[in-house]
Coordinates of C-alpha atoms and ligand atoms in Angstrom, one line a residue:
X15 CA 96.0 117.6 100.7
X16 CA 98.1 120.5 102.0
X17 CA 100.8 119.4 104.5
X18 CA 102.4 121.6 107.1
X19 CA 105.6 121.1 109.1
X20 CA 107.1 123.4 111.6
X21 CA 110.2 122.9 113.8
X22 CA 112.0 124.7 116.6
X23 CA 114.9 122.9 118.2
X24 CA 118.6 121.9 118.3
X25 CA 118.5 120.1 114.9
X26 CA 118.9 122.0 111.7
X27 CA 115.3 123.2 111.1
X28 CA 115.5 123.1 107.3
X29 CA 116.5 119.5 107.4
X30 CA 113.7 118.5 109.7
X31 CA 111.1 120.5 107.7
X32 CA 112.2 119.4 104.2
X33 CA 112.4 115.8 105.3
X34 CA 109.0 116.1 106.9
X35 CA 107.5 117.7 103.8
X36 CA 108.9 114.9 101.7
X37 CA 107.1 112.4 104.0
X38 CA 103.9 114.3 103.6
X39 CA 104.2 114.3 99.8
X40 CA 101.8 111.3 99.6
X41 CA 99.0 113.6 100.7
X42 CA 99.0 115.2 97.3
X43 CA 100.3 118.7 96.4
X44 CA 101.3 121.0 93.6
X45 CA 103.6 123.6 95.2
X46 CA 105.7 123.9 98.3
X47 CA 107.6 126.4 100.4
X48 CA 109.6 127.1 103.5
X49 CA 110.4 130.0 105.8
X50 CA 113.3 129.8 108.3
X51 CA 115.4 131.9 110.5
X52 CA 119.1 132.1 109.5
X53 CA 120.9 132.5 112.9
X54 CA 124.1 133.7 111.3
X55 CA 122.5 136.6 109.5
X56 CA 119.6 137.0 111.9
X57 CA 117.3 137.2 108.9
X58 CA 114.3 135.1 107.7
X59 CA 114.6 133.4 104.4
X60 CA 111.6 132.2 102.3
X61 CA 111.7 129.9 99.3
X62 CA 108.6 128.7 97.6
X63 CA 107.3 127.7 94.2
X64 CA 105.2 125.4 92.1
X65 CA 106.7 121.9 92.0
X66 CA 108.2 119.1 94.0
X67 CA 109.9 119.1 97.5
X68 CA 113.0 117.7 95.9
X69 CA 113.4 121.0 94.0
X70 CA 112.8 123.0 97.1
X71 CA 115.5 120.9 98.8
X72 CA 118.1 121.0 96.1
X73 CA 117.6 124.2 94.2
X74 CA 118.1 126.6 97.1
X75 CA 120.9 127.4 99.5
X76 CA 120.4 126.3 103.2
X77 CA 123.9 127.2 104.4
X78 CA 124.1 128.7 107.8
X79 CA 122.8 127.7 111.2
X80 CA 119.0 127.5 111.5
X81 CA 116.8 126.0 114.1
X82 CA 113.4 127.6 113.6
X83 CA 111.1 127.5 110.6
X84 CA 107.8 126.4 109.0
X85 CA 107.1 124.6 105.7
X86 CA 104.2 123.7 103.5
X87 CA 103.0 121.5 100.6
X88 CA 100.0 123.2 98.8
X89 CA 97.1 121.5 97.0
X90 CA 95.6 124.5 95.2
X91 CA 92.1 125.6 96.3
X92 CA 92.1 129.5 96.0
X93 CA 94.2 130.4 93.0
X94 CA 96.4 128.5 90.6
X95 CA 99.4 126.6 91.7
X96 CA 102.2 129.1 91.1
X97 CA 105.0 130.9 93.0
X98 CA 102.8 133.7 94.3
X99 CA 100.0 131.5 95.7
X100 CA 102.5 129.0 97.3
X101 CA 102.9 129.2 101.1
X102 CA 104.3 130.6 103.3
X103 CA 102.4 133.8 103.1
X104 CA 103.2 137.0 104.9
X105 CA 101.3 140.0 106.2
X106 CA 101.7 143.2 104.3
X107 CA 104.6 144.5 106.4
X108 CA 106.2 141.0 106.3
X109 CA 106.1 140.7 110.1
X110 CA 103.8 137.6 110.3
X111 CA 104.5 134.5 108.2
X112 CA 102.0 131.6 108.1
X113 CA 101.3 128.3 106.5
X114 CA 97.8 127.0 106.3
X115 CA 95.9 123.8 105.5
X116 CA 92.2 124.3 105.0
X117 CA 89.7 126.7 103.6
X118 CA 88.5 130.0 105.2
X119 CA 84.9 130.4 104.2
X120 CA 84.4 134.0 105.4
X121 CA 87.7 135.5 104.0
X122 CA 85.9 138.0 101.7
X123 CA 83.8 139.3 104.6
X124 CA 87.0 139.7 106.7
X125 CA 88.7 141.6 104.0
X126 CA 85.7 143.9 103.6
X127 CA 85.4 144.6 107.3
X128 CA 89.0 144.9 108.4
X129 CA 91.4 144.8 105.6
X130 CA 90.1 147.0 102.8
X131 CA 93.4 149.0 102.9
X132 CA 95.6 146.0 102.5
X133 CA 97.3 145.3 99.1
X134 CA 97.1 141.5 98.6
X135 CA 99.6 139.8 96.4
X136 CA 98.1 136.3 96.1
X137 CA 94.7 134.9 95.5
X138 CA 94.7 132.9 98.7
X139 CA 92.5 133.0 101.7
X140 CA 95.7 132.4 103.7
X141 CA 97.2 135.8 103.1
X142 CA 94.0 137.3 104.6
X143 CA 94.8 135.4 107.9
X144 CA 98.3 136.8 108.0
X145 CA 97.0 140.3 107.5
X146 CA 94.2 139.9 110.0
X147 CA 96.7 139.0 112.7
X148 CA 98.8 142.1 111.7
X149 CA 95.7 144.2 111.9
X150 CA 95.0 143.2 115.5
X151 CA 98.7 143.3 116.4
X152 CA 98.6 147.1 116.0
X153 CA 96.4 147.3 119.1
X154 CA 97.0 144.1 121.1
X155 CA 100.0 142.0 122.2
X156 CA 100.9 139.5 119.6
X157 CA 99.4 136.4 121.4
X158 CA 96.1 138.1 121.9
X159 CA 96.1 139.4 118.3
X160 CA 96.6 135.9 116.9
X161 CA 93.8 134.6 119.1
X162 CA 91.4 137.4 118.1
X163 CA 92.1 136.6 114.4
X164 CA 91.6 132.9 114.9
X165 CA 88.3 133.4 116.7
X166 CA 87.0 135.2 113.6
X167 CA 87.9 132.5 111.1
X168 CA 85.0 130.4 109.7
X169 CA 86.0 127.2 108.0
X170 CA 88.9 124.8 108.3
X171 CA 92.4 125.6 109.2
X172 CA 95.6 124.1 110.6
X173 CA 97.9 127.1 110.9
X174 CA 101.5 127.7 111.9
X175 CA 102.3 131.3 112.5
X176 CA 105.6 133.0 113.1
X177 CA 106.3 136.6 114.3
X178 CA 109.6 137.7 112.7
X179 CA 110.1 140.0 115.7
X180 CA 110.5 136.9 118.0
X181 CA 112.1 133.9 116.4
X182 CA 111.6 131.9 119.6
X183 CA 107.9 130.9 119.4
X184 CA 105.9 129.0 116.8
X185 CA 102.2 129.7 117.3
X186 CA 99.6 127.2 116.0
X187 CA 95.8 127.1 115.7
X188 CA 93.5 124.4 114.3
X189 CA 89.9 123.8 113.4
X190 CA 88.8 120.8 111.4
X191 CA 92.1 120.3 109.5
X192 CA 94.4 117.9 111.3
X193 CA 97.5 119.1 113.3
X194 CA 99.8 117.2 115.6
X195 CA 102.6 118.2 117.9
X196 CA 105.7 116.1 118.5
X197 CA 108.0 116.7 121.4
X198 CA 111.5 115.6 122.2
X199 CA 114.3 116.9 124.5
X200 CA 115.9 118.8 121.6
X201 CA 112.9 120.3 119.9
X202 CA 109.2 120.7 119.1
X203 CA 107.7 119.7 115.8
X204 CA 104.3 120.5 114.4
X205 CA 102.9 118.6 111.4
X206 CA 99.7 117.6 109.6
X207 CA 100.3 113.9 110.2
X208 CA 102.3 111.4 112.0
X209 CA 104.4 110.5 109.0
X210 CA 106.4 113.7 109.4
X211 CA 107.4 112.6 113.0
X212 CA 109.1 109.3 112.0
X213 CA 112.7 109.6 113.0
X214 CA 112.1 113.0 114.6
X215 CA 109.9 112.4 117.7
X216 CA 108.7 109.3 119.5
X217 CA 105.8 111.0 121.2
X218 CA 103.1 113.3 120.0
X219 CA 99.9 115.1 121.0
X220 CA 96.8 115.6 118.9
X221 CA 95.7 119.2 118.7
X222 CA 91.9 119.5 119.1
X223 CA 89.7 122.0 117.3
X224 CA 89.8 125.6 118.4
X225 CA 93.0 125.0 120.4
X226 CA 95.7 127.6 120.4
X227 CA 99.3 126.4 120.8
X228 CA 102.6 128.0 121.6
X229 CA 105.8 126.0 121.0
X230 CA 108.8 127.8 122.5
X231 CA 112.2 127.5 124.3
X232 CA 112.0 128.4 128.0
X233 CA 115.1 128.2 130.3
X234 CA 116.9 126.2 127.7
X235 CA 114.1 123.7 127.4
X236 CA 111.7 123.2 124.5
X237 CA 108.1 123.1 125.6
X238 CA 104.6 123.8 124.4
X239 CA 101.4 125.1 125.9
X240 CA 97.9 124.4 124.7
X241 CA 94.9 126.6 125.4
X242 CA 91.2 125.8 125.0
X243 CA 88.8 128.2 123.2
X244 CA 88.3 130.3 126.3
X245 CA 92.0 130.6 126.9
X246 CA 92.4 128.0 129.7
X247 CA 95.7 126.0 129.5
X248 CA 95.3 122.2 129.5
X249 CA 97.5 119.1 129.3
X250 CA 96.7 117.0 126.2
X251 CA 97.0 113.2 126.1
X252 CA 100.4 111.9 125.1
X253 CA 100.6 109.2 122.3
X254 CA 103.5 107.1 121.2
X255 CA 104.6 107.3 117.5
X256 CA 104.1 103.7 116.5
X257 CA 105.4 104.0 112.9
X258 CA 109.0 103.2 111.9
X259 CA 111.0 103.9 108.8
X260 CA 110.5 100.4 107.4
X261 CA 106.8 100.9 107.3
X262 CA 107.0 104.1 105.3
X263 CA 109.8 103.1 102.9
X264 CA 109.2 101.5 99.5
X265 CA 111.0 98.3 100.6
X266 CA 112.6 97.5 97.3
X267 CA 109.5 98.1 95.2
X268 CA 109.5 100.7 92.4
X269 CA 106.3 102.2 93.7
X270 CA 104.4 102.3 97.0
X271 CA 101.3 101.2 95.1
X272 CA 102.9 97.9 94.0
X273 CA 104.3 97.4 97.6
X274 CA 100.8 98.0 99.0
X275 CA 99.1 95.7 96.5
X276 CA 101.6 93.0 97.5
X277 CA 101.0 93.6 101.2
X278 CA 97.3 92.8 101.0
X279 CA 97.5 89.1 102.1
X280 CA 99.4 90.2 105.2
X281 CA 96.8 92.9 105.9
X282 CA 94.1 90.2 106.0
X283 CA 96.3 88.2 108.4
X284 CA 97.0 91.2 110.6
X285 CA 93.3 92.0 110.8
X286 CA 92.6 88.4 111.8
X287 CA 95.3 88.5 114.5
X288 CA 93.8 91.7 115.8
X289 CA 90.2 90.6 115.8
X290 CA 90.5 87.0 116.9
X291 CA 90.3 86.2 120.6
X292 CA 89.9 82.7 122.0
X293 CA 89.7 81.3 118.4
X294 CA 86.8 83.4 117.4
X295 CA 86.3 86.8 115.9
X296 CA 85.7 89.4 118.6
X297 CA 84.4 93.0 118.4
X298 CA 84.4 95.1 121.5
X299 CA 81.0 95.1 123.3
X300 CA 80.5 98.9 123.2
X301 CA 80.8 98.7 119.4
X302 CA 78.3 95.9 119.2
X303 CA 75.9 97.9 121.5
X304 CA 75.7 100.6 118.8
X305 CA 73.8 98.2 116.6
X306 CA 71.5 96.7 119.3
X307 CA 67.9 96.8 118.1
X308 CA 68.7 98.9 115.0
X309 CA 66.3 98.7 112.1
X310 CA 68.7 100.2 109.6
X311 CA 72.3 100.9 109.0
X312 CA 73.6 103.8 107.0
X313 CA 77.1 103.6 105.6
X314 CA 78.7 106.9 104.5
X315 CA 82.0 107.2 102.7
X316 CA 83.7 108.6 99.6
X317 CA 85.5 107.1 96.6
X318 CA 87.2 103.8 97.2
X319 CA 85.9 103.7 100.8
X320 CA 82.4 104.0 99.4
X321 CA 83.0 101.0 97.2
X322 CA 84.0 99.1 100.3
X323 CA 80.8 100.4 101.8
X324 CA 78.8 98.7 99.0
X325 CA 80.4 95.4 99.8
X326 CA 79.7 96.0 103.5
X327 CA 76.1 96.5 102.6
X328 CA 75.9 93.1 101.1
X329 CA 77.6 91.6 104.1
X330 CA 75.3 93.3 106.5
X331 CA 72.2 92.5 104.7
X332 CA 73.2 88.8 104.1
X333 CA 74.5 88.1 107.6
X334 CA 72.6 90.4 109.9
X335 CA 69.4 90.9 107.9
X336 CA 69.5 94.6 108.8
X337 CA 68.6 96.8 105.8
X338 CA 71.7 98.8 104.9
X339 CA 72.0 101.8 102.7
X340 CA 75.2 103.4 101.3
X341 CA 75.5 107.2 100.7
X342 CA 78.1 109.4 99.1
X343 CA 79.3 111.5 102.0
X344 CA 79.3 114.8 100.0
X345 CA 75.7 114.2 99.0
X346 CA 74.5 113.0 102.4
X347 CA 75.9 116.1 104.1
X348 CA 73.6 118.5 102.4
X349 CA 70.8 116.3 100.9
X350 CA 69.7 114.0 103.6
X351 CA 67.1 111.2 102.9
X352 CA 64.3 110.4 105.3
X353 CA 66.1 108.7 108.1
X354 CA 64.9 105.7 110.2
X355 CA 64.8 106.6 113.9
X356 CA 66.3 103.3 115.1
X357 CA 69.5 103.5 113.0
X358 CA 73.2 103.4 113.4
X359 CA 75.8 105.0 111.1
X360 CA 79.1 103.6 109.8
X361 CA 81.6 106.0 108.4
X362 CA 84.4 104.4 106.4
X363 CA 87.6 106.4 105.8
X364 CA 91.1 105.2 105.4
X365 CA 92.5 108.6 106.5
X366 CA 89.8 109.4 109.0
X367 CA 90.1 113.1 107.9
X368 CA 87.9 113.3 104.8
X369 CA 86.1 116.7 105.2
X370 CA 82.9 115.5 103.4
X371 CA 82.5 112.8 106.0
X372 CA 83.3 115.1 108.9
X373 CA 80.5 117.4 107.7
X374 CA 78.1 114.4 107.9
X375 CA 79.4 113.3 111.3
X376 CA 78.8 116.8 112.8
X377 CA 75.1 116.4 111.8
X378 CA 74.9 112.8 112.9
X379 CA 76.2 113.8 116.3
X380 CA 73.7 116.7 116.5
X381 CA 70.8 114.3 115.6
X382 CA 71.9 112.0 118.4
X383 CA 72.5 108.9 116.2
X384 CA 75.3 106.4 117.3
X385 CA 78.2 106.2 114.9
X386 CA 81.1 104.0 114.1
X387 CA 84.2 105.0 112.1
X388 CA 86.1 102.3 110.3
X389 CA 89.6 103.7 109.7
X390 CA 93.3 103.1 109.3
X391 CA 94.2 106.0 111.6
X392 CA 93.4 105.7 115.3
X393 CA 94.0 109.3 116.2
X394 CA 92.1 110.7 113.2
X395 CA 89.3 113.2 113.6
X396 CA 86.6 110.8 112.5
X397 CA 87.8 108.1 114.9
X398 CA 87.8 110.7 117.8
X399 CA 84.5 112.3 117.0
X400 CA 82.4 109.2 116.2
X401 CA 80.8 107.2 119.1
X402 CA 83.4 104.5 118.5
X403 CA 85.9 103.3 116.0
X404 CA 87.4 100.1 114.5
X405 CA 90.8 99.9 113.0
X406 CA 91.7 98.2 109.7
X407 CA 95.3 97.7 110.7
X408 CA 96.5 98.1 107.1
X409 CA 99.7 100.0 108.1
X410 CA 100.5 103.4 106.4
X411 CA 99.1 103.6 102.9
X412 CA 101.2 106.0 101.0
X413 CA 100.3 105.7 97.3
X414 CA 97.4 108.0 96.6
X415 CA 95.4 105.2 95.0
X416 CA 94.0 103.1 97.8
X417 CA 94.5 99.4 97.6
X418 CA 95.3 97.7 100.9
X419 CA 93.0 100.0 102.9
X420 CA 90.1 98.9 100.6
X421 CA 90.6 95.2 101.3
X422 CA 91.1 96.0 105.0
X423 CA 87.8 97.9 105.1
X424 CA 86.0 95.0 103.4
X425 CA 87.5 92.5 105.9
X426 CA 86.6 94.6 109.0
X427 CA 83.0 95.2 107.7
X428 CA 82.7 91.4 107.1
X429 CA 83.9 90.6 110.6
X430 CA 81.6 93.2 112.1
X431 CA 78.6 91.8 110.2
X432 CA 79.6 88.3 111.1
X433 CA 79.9 89.0 114.8
X434 CA 76.6 90.8 114.8
X435 CA 74.8 88.0 113.0
X436 CA 72.6 85.5 115.0
X437 CA 73.4 82.6 112.8
X438 CA 76.0 83.6 110.2
X439 CA 76.3 80.2 108.5
X440 CA 79.9 80.9 107.4
X441 CA 83.2 79.9 109.0
X442 CA 84.7 83.4 108.7
X443 CA 88.1 82.4 110.1
X444 CA 88.5 79.6 107.5
X445 CA 87.2 81.8 104.7
X446 CA 89.5 84.7 105.6
X447 CA 92.5 82.4 105.8
X448 CA 91.6 81.1 102.3
X449 CA 91.2 84.6 101.0
X450 CA 94.8 85.5 102.1
X451 CA 96.1 82.4 100.3
X452 CA 94.1 83.2 97.1
X453 CA 95.4 86.8 97.2
X454 CA 99.0 85.5 97.3
X455 CA 98.3 83.2 94.4
X456 CA 97.1 86.0 92.1
X457 CA 99.8 88.4 93.2
X458 CA 102.4 85.7 92.3
X459 CA 101.0 86.0 88.7
X460 CA 101.6 89.7 88.5
X461 CA 104.0 89.4 85.5
X462 CA 101.4 87.5 83.6
X463 CA 98.9 90.3 84.3
X464 CA 101.5 92.8 83.0
X465 CA 101.7 90.8 79.8
X466 CA 97.9 90.8 79.5
X467 CA 97.9 94.6 79.8
X468 CA 100.5 94.9 77.1
X469 CA 98.6 92.6 74.7
X470 CA 95.2 94.3 75.2
X471 CA 94.5 97.7 73.9
X472 CA 93.6 99.4 77.2
X473 CA 94.1 102.9 75.9
X474 CA 90.7 104.7 75.6
X475 CA 87.2 104.6 77.1
X476 CA 87.5 101.3 78.9
X477 CA 84.7 99.4 80.7
X478 CA 84.6 97.1 83.7
X479 CA 81.3 95.2 84.0
X480 CA 79.9 92.9 86.6
X481 CA 76.7 92.0 88.4
X482 CA 75.8 92.2 92.1
X483 CA 78.9 92.2 94.3
X484 CA 81.0 92.1 91.1
X485 CA 79.4 95.3 90.0
X486 CA 80.8 97.0 93.1
X487 CA 84.2 95.6 92.2
X488 CA 83.8 97.0 88.7
X489 CA 83.2 100.5 90.2
X490 CA 86.4 100.2 92.2
X491 CA 88.4 98.7 89.3
X492 CA 87.3 101.5 87.1
X493 CA 88.3 104.2 89.6
X494 CA 91.7 102.6 90.0
X495 CA 92.4 102.6 86.3
X496 CA 91.2 106.1 85.6
X497 CA 92.9 107.7 88.6
X498 CA 96.4 106.6 87.8
X499 CA 96.4 106.0 84.0
X500 CA 94.0 108.8 83.2
X501 CA 92.2 106.5 80.8
X502 CA 88.4 107.2 80.8
X503 CA 87.0 104.1 82.4
X504 CA 83.5 103.3 83.7
X505 CA 82.3 100.5 86.0
X506 CA 79.0 99.3 84.8
X507 CA 76.3 96.9 85.9
X508 CA 76.7 94.3 83.2
X509 CA 72.9 94.1 82.4
X510 CA 72.6 97.9 82.2
X511 CA 75.0 98.5 79.4
X512 CA 72.5 97.6 76.7
X513 CA 70.2 100.4 78.0
X514 CA 72.2 103.1 76.4
X515 CA 75.9 102.9 77.0
X516 CA 76.4 100.0 74.6
X517 CA 76.3 102.8 72.0
X518 CA 80.0 103.5 73.0
X519 CA 81.1 99.9 72.2
X520 CA 82.9 99.7 68.9
X521 CA 85.9 97.8 67.5
X522 CA 88.7 97.2 70.1
X523 CA 87.0 99.1 73.0
X524 CA 88.3 97.2 76.0
X525 CA 85.6 95.6 78.3
X526 CA 86.8 93.7 81.3
X527 CA 84.2 91.4 82.9
X528 CA 84.3 90.3 86.5
X529 CA 82.5 87.1 87.3
X530 CA 82.9 85.6 90.8
X531 CA 79.3 84.6 91.5
X532 CA 77.8 81.5 90.2
X533 CA 74.2 82.6 90.2
X534 CA 74.9 85.5 87.7
X535 CA 77.6 83.7 85.6
X536 CA 75.3 83.0 82.6
X537 CA 73.8 86.5 82.6
X538 CA 77.1 88.2 82.6
X539 CA 78.4 85.9 79.9
X540 CA 75.4 86.9 77.7
X541 CA 76.4 90.6 78.3
X542 CA 79.9 89.6 77.2
X543 CA 78.6 88.2 74.0
X544 CA 76.6 91.5 73.4
X545 CA 79.8 93.6 73.5
X546 CA 82.0 91.0 71.7
X547 CA 79.6 91.0 68.8
X548 CA 80.1 94.8 68.5
X549 CA 83.9 94.4 68.4
X550 CA 84.9 94.9 72.1
X551 CA 88.2 93.6 73.2
X552 CA 87.0 91.5 76.1
X553 CA 89.1 90.3 79.0
X554 CA 87.4 88.0 81.6
X555 CA 88.3 87.7 85.3
X556 CA 86.5 84.7 86.8
X557 CA 87.0 82.1 89.6
X558 CA 87.6 78.3 89.4
X559 CA 83.9 77.9 90.0
X560 CA 82.7 80.3 87.3
X561 CA 85.5 80.0 84.8
X562 CA 85.4 78.9 81.2
X563 CA 88.6 77.7 79.5
X564 CA 89.3 80.8 77.5
X565 CA 89.0 83.2 80.5
X566 CA 92.0 85.4 81.0
X567 CA 92.5 85.6 84.8
X568 CA 91.1 82.7 86.9
X569 CA 91.1 83.3 90.7
X570 CA 90.9 80.7 93.4
X571 CA 87.4 80.2 94.9
X572 CA 86.7 82.2 98.0
X573 CA 83.4 82.9 99.8
X574 CA 81.1 85.1 97.8
X575 CA 81.0 87.7 100.5
X576 CA 84.8 88.1 100.5
X577 CA 85.3 87.8 96.7
X578 CA 85.6 91.6 96.1
X579 CA 88.7 91.7 98.2
X580 CA 90.2 89.1 95.9
X581 CA 88.8 90.1 92.5
X582 CA 90.0 93.7 93.0
X583 CA 93.6 92.6 93.0
X584 CA 94.0 91.8 89.3
X585 CA 92.3 95.1 88.5
X586 CA 94.7 97.0 90.8
X587 CA 97.6 95.3 89.0
X588 CA 96.0 96.1 85.6
X589 CA 95.8 99.8 86.6
X590 CA 99.4 99.7 88.0
X591 CA 101.0 98.2 84.9
X592 CA 99.0 100.3 82.5
X593 CA 100.1 103.5 84.3
X594 CA 103.7 102.1 84.5
X595 CA 103.8 101.5 80.7
X596 CA 102.4 104.9 80.1
X597 CA 105.0 106.5 82.3
X598 CA 102.6 108.1 84.7
X599 CA 103.4 109.3 88.2
X600 CA 101.8 106.3 89.8
X601 CA 102.1 107.1 93.5
X602 CA 101.1 110.8 93.0
X603 CA 98.6 111.0 90.3
X604 CA 97.7 114.5 89.0
X605 CA 95.1 116.6 90.8
X606 CA 94.6 114.0 93.6
X607 CA 95.2 114.1 97.3
X608 CA 95.5 111.3 99.8
X609 CA 93.8 113.0 102.6
X610 CA 90.9 115.1 101.3
X611 CA 90.5 117.8 104.0
X612 CA 88.4 120.2 102.0
X613 CA 84.7 119.8 101.1
Ligands
F6R727 C1 91.0 106.3 95.5 C2 91.0 106.9 96.8 C3 89.9 107.8 97.2 C4 89.6 107.7 98.7 C5 88.6 108.8 99.1 C6 88.2 108.8 100.5 O1 92.0 105.4 95.3 O2 91.8 106.6 97.6 O3 88.8 107.6 96.4 O4 89.0 106.5 99.0 O5 89.2 110.1 98.9 O6 89.3 108.8 101.4 P1 89.2 108.2 102.8 O7 89.1 106.8 102.8 O8 90.5 108.6 103.5 O9 88.0 108.9 103.5

């Protein structure tokens, strides 16, 4: 979702900003823009429009010295993606220019109370912020005016603000939406996520909610100051940028998605390395303490992470015997079930920034429940605000469609359940090593899967079916296919199809059945017959143990509890190759964002 980058330093600002925006593209966006100060003319220049960063970079003129500017990638919330609604936005006089990630909930009230005389050009809530600052700047010094305006905003925002009268300070404010500051001798950079700092800064600071920031040049030195909500300056904690260019490049693959699918065996091995101590799986004691004497576990997540949550539920209930429930975060936030008192919460989020989950976490913290975030991003909001966190060590996931983070989430949930179990009756180290090998074996057959995709008519309302844990894989498989190929696909409990939805099965409708569990093999096979006899084009994914000779994709046997991390791989490849053959924008599917920072 929206990405922001600001830079003030010795490097050419437009290079740093445009390269930074390019690295933030994976978050998802539909328009982009930049405003910078041209030193030669002493004028500010703004370029913005609907479309890609590469157009912003190549279709405009960045000649001339420049060292100060802000840029934005926009994922439309208020108003259509077009030139006018693209950021940066200016106040009516043009003095204040801002970029914004987030949603201001009370922008209409602010307009009614303070800005009824202002002529707004865009439909955005952002333009209201620029004008609110200008309104206060009439009576107060600029810094105070900005802080007064920020104090009135309700909702989420990461903001960079420039005052054209002083091209020596970038102001920033933040609430709920992420914002980081990177510092080096020759400049200060502000950005929505770490990716933008790769190659620019080796150290960074996380900006906390309601913090006000000034990045400026004082006595020939670039520096920043951060102030808490009551205006007291504080020194934030410094972090090292641990990413490098290799990790965020495509590494010879045509798409990040394929690279990330192929990285999954090494993600499993990396997780094992990080969680094995003295030849056994180890979880830090303060995390284990969160679950001591708990009668129930609640798992909250969205999308793919929720599908990992379903697999986690089966692991927890099988290994720890603690009843576990999974909820859609956006539902739980405003429609809570009756909660058990002795409970712990697990929040699963690749990005650690999903706004629906954050809304839940605020309530969970208020209610006093212990919480654990399972995430890929150590410095993320959900990692910082939960009682504790565990990392999935998947490395940066750049394709919008989540693949390696999903298997990482499953693996960490399985390790946690295993360590918490009294008598787990599974050799988890051996089983996970086998999983990594089985993953490699199916990835090696990717060209065969491409052929299968081409010979089956996956072109309209497709179905994935499965039972038990395979049903959860079906949900994830369907999401993957629909989000990147735009083919209407449903994941269905195999036995449920006949209770209505089978009406949609007719000649050549593709049905892909997943069977990794011996105890439901016969049942799912009966369901396959039901759809076959109505003309469905059936493709079966099974394991050595459950296979029949005519099955299409046969996986190595792995432990039942880990099978979703394996069975999902052919479905990821099916989605990838189908989207590839259809010429879709695989890494940046339409309408989607990687980091969903609005509710
Ligand atoms: C689908 C996908 C999404 C995310 C969901 C939650 O491929 O990636 O469904 O899983 O938006 O995001 P996180 O895990 O960052 O909370």
